[in-house]
mmCIF file of C-alpha atoms in Angstrom:
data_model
loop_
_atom_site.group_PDB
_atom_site.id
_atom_site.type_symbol
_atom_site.label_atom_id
_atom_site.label_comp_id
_atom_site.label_asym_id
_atom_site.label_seq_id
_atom_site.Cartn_x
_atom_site.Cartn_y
_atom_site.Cartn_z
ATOM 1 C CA UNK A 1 0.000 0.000 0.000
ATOM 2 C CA UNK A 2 3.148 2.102 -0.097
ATOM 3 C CA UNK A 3 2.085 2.450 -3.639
ATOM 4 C CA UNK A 4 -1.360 4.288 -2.926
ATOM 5 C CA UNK A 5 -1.419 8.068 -4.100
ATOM 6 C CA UNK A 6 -4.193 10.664 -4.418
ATOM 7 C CA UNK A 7 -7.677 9.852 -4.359
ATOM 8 C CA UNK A 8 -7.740 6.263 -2.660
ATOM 9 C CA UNK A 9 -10.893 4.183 -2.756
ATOM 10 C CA UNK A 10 -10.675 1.248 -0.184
ATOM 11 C CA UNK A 11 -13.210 -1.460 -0.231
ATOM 12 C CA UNK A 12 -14.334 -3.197 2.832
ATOM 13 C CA UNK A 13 -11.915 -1.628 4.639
ATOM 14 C CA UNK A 14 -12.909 -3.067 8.040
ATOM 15 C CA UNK A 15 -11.283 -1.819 11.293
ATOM 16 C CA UNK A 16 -9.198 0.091 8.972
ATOM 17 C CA UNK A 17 -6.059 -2.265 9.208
ATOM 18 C CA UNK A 18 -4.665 -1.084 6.335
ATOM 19 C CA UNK A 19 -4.119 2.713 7.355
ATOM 20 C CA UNK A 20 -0.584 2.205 9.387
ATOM 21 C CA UNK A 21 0.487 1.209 5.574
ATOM 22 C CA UNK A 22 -0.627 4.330 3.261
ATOM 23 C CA UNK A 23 2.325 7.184 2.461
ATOM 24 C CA UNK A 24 0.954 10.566 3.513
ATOM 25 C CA UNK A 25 -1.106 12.744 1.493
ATOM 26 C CA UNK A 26 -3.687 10.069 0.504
ATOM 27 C CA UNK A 27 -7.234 10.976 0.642
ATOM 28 C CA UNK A 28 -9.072 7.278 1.475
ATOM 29 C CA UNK A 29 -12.279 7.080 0.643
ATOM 30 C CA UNK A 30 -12.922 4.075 3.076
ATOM 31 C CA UNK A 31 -16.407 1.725 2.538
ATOM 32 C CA UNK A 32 -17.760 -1.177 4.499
ATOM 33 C CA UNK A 33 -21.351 -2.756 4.659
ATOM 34 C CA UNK A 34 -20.444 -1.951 9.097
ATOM 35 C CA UNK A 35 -20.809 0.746 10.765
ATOM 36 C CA UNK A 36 -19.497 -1.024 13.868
ATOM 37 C CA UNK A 37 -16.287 -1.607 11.492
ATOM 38 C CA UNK A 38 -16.417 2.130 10.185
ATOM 39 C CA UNK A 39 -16.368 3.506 13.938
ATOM 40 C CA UNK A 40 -12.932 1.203 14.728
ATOM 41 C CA UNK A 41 -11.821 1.995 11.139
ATOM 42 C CA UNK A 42 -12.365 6.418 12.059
ATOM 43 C CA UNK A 43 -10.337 5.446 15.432
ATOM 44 C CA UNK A 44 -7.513 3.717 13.505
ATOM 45 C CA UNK A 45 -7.492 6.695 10.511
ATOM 46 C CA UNK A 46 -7.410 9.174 13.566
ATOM 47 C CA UNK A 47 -4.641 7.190 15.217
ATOM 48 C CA UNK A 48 -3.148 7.065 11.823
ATOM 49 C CA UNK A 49 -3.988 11.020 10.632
ATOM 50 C CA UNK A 50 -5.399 9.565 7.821
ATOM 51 C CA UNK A 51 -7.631 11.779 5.828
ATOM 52 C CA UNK A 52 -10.556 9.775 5.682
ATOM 53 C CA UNK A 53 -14.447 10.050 4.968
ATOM 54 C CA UNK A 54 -16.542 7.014 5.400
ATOM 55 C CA UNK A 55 -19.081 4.928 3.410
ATOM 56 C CA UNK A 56 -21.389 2.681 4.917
ATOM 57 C CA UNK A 57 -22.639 0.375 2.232
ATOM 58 C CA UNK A 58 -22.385 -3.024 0.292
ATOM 59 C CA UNK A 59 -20.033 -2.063 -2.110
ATOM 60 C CA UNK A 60 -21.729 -4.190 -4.858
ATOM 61 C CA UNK A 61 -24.503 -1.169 -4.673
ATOM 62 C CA UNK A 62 -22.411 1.674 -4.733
ATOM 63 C CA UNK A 63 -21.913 3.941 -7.754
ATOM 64 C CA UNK A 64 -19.162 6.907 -8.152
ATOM 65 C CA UNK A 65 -18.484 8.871 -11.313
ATOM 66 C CA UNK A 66 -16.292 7.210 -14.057
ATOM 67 C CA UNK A 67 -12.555 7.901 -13.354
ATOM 68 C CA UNK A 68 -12.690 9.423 -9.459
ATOM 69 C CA UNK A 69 -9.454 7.638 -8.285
ATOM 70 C CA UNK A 70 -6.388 7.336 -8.388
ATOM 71 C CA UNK A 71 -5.701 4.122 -6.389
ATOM 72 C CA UNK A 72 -8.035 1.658 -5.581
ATOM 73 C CA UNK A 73 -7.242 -0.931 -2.777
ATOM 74 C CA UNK A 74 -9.155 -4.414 -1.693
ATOM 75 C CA UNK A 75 -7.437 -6.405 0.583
ATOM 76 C CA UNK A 76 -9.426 -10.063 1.021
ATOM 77 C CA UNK A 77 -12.585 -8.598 0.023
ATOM 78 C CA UNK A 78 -12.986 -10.616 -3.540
ATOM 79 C CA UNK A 79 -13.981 -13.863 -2.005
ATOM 80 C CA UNK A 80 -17.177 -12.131 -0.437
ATOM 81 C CA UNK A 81 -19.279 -10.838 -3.197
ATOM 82 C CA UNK A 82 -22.463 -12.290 -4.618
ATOM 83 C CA UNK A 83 -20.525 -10.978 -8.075
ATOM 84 C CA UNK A 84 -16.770 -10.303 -7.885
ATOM 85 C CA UNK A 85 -16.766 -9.509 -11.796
ATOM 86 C CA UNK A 86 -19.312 -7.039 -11.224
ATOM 87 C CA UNK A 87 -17.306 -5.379 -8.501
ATOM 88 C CA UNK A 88 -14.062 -5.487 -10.933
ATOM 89 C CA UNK A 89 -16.122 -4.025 -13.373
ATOM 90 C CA UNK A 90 -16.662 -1.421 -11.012
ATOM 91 C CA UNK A 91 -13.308 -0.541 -10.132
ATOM 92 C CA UNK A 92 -12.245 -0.433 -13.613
ATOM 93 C CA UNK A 93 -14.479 2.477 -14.357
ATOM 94 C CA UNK A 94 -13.670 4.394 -11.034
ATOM 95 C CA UNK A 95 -10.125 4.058 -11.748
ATOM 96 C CA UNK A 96 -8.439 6.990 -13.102
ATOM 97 C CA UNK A 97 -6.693 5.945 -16.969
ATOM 98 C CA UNK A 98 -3.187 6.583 -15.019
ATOM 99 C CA UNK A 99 -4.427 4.900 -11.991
ATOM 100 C CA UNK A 100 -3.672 1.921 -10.425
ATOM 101 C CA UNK A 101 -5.794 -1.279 -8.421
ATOM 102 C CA UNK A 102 -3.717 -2.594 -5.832
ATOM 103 C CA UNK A 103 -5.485 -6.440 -4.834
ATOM 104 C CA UNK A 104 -4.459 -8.703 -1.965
ATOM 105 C CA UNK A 105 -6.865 -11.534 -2.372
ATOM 106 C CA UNK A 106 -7.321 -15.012 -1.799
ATOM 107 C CA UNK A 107 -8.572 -17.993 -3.420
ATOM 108 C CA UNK A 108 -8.176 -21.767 -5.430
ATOM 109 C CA UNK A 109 -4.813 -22.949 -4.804
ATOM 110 C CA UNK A 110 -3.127 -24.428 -7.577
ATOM 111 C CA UNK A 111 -1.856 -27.009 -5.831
ATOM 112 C CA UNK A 112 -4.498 -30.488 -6.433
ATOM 113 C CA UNK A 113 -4.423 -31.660 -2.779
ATOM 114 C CA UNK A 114 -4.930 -28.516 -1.269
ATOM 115 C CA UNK A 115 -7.382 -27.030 -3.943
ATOM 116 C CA UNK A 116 -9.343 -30.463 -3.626
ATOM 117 C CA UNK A 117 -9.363 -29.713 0.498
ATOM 118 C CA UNK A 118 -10.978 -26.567 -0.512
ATOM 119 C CA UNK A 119 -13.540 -27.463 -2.498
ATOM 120 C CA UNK A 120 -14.318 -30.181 0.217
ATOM 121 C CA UNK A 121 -14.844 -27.181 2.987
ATOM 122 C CA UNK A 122 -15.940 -24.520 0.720
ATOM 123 C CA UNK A 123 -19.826 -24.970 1.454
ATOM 124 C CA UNK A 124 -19.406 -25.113 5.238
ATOM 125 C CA UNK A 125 -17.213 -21.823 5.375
ATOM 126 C CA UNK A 126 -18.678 -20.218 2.975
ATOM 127 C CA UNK A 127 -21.633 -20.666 5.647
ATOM 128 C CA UNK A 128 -19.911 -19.949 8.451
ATOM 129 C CA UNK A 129 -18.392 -16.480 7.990
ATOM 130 C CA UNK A 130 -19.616 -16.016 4.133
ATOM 131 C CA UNK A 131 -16.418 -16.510 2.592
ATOM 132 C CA UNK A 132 -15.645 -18.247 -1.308
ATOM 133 C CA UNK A 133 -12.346 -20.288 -0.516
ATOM 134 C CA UNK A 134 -12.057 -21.288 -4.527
ATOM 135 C CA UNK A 135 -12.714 -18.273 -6.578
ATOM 136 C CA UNK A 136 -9.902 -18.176 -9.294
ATOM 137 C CA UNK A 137 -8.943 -14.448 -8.444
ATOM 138 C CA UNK A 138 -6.500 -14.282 -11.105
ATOM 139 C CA UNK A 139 -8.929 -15.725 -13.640
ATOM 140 C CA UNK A 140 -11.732 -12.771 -12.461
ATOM 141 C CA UNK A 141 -9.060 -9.923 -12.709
ATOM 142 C CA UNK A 142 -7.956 -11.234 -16.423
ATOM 143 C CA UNK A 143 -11.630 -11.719 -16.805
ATOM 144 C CA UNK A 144 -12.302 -8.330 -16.000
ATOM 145 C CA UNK A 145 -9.722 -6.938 -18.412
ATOM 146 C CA UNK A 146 -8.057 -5.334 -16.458
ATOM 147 C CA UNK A 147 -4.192 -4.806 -17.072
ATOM 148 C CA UNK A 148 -2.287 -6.819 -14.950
ATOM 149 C CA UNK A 149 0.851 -5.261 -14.415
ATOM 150 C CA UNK A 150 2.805 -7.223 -11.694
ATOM 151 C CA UNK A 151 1.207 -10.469 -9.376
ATOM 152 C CA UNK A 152 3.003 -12.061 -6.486
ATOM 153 C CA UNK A 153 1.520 -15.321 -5.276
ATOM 154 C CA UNK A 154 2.244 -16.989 -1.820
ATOM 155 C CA UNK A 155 1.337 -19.471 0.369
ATOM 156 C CA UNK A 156 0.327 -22.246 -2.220
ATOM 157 C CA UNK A 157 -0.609 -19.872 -4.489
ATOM 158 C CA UNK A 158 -3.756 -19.182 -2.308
ATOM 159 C CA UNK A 159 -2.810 -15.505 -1.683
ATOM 160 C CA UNK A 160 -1.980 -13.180 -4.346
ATOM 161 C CA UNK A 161 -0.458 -9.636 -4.827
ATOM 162 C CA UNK A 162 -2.204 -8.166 -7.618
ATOM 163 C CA UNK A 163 -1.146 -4.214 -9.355
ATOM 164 C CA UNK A 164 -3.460 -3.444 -11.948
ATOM 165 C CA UNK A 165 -4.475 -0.415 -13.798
ATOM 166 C CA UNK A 166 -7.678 0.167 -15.973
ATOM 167 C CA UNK A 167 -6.877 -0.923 -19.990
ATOM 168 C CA UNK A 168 -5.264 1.970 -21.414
#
């Protein structure tokens, strides 16, 4: 998040955990579906001095104008959404041209044994805390069309570090 400049978009941006990590002189624009996580996140941005305002709303619902931001920032939000291309979709068009889509996200592994323990559990966490263990998050963002400009992937290839930028 070192990367973030300018106008920032976060979404789901919890308890605001990633606010010790932005340079200074961002403006975040920080959305959640909480409030209960919005008032932690406003203590952590104030604890921070992070120039925040807040959004409390699903952010499959939410609109802005085409190109408001400069960086936009989801850190293990993907697996979440009723429809994660939708949501990409989204942050394509709020993305500035020069902008840039910073993703930390989880999902399928490609390694069998652990994709196929996955799959196994999927149903039963998705139920328990709402979450997709085997979306192809790679496959969405390439789906999306947006640029992919640099991914890292770790931990079984489960977690990935995705920079993207809007197709120029």
């Amino acid at each position: 998040l070192s990367h973030a400049k300018g106008e920032v978009l976060e979404l789901a941006v919890g308890a605001g955990a990633n606010f010790p990590y932005y340079p200074t002189g961002v403006k975040v624009t920080a959305t959640d579906f909480s409030e209960a996580m919005l008032e932690k996140a406003k203590k952590a941005a104030k604890y921070h001095r992070i120039d925040a305002n807040y959004i409390c709303s699903d952010i499959e619902e939410m609109d802005f104008p085409n190109e408001s931001f400069d960086t936009i920032v989801s850190t293990l939000s993907f697996c979440s959404y009723d429809n994660p291309l939708m949501v990409l979709n989204k942050i394509k068009r709020w993305c500035k041209p020069d902008g840039q889509i910073l993703l930390l996200e989880h999902g399928i592994s490609t390694n069998f044994a652990v994709s196929a323990a996955q799959k196994a559990l999927n149903p039963l966490l998705y139920r328990a805390y709402g979450c997709h263990h085997t979306r192809n998050i790679l496959g969405l963002v390439r789906e999306s069309g947006l640029q992919i400009n640099k991914v890292e992937s770790r931990w079984l290839n489960m977690v990935h570090l995705i920079w993207a930028s809007p197709r120029k």
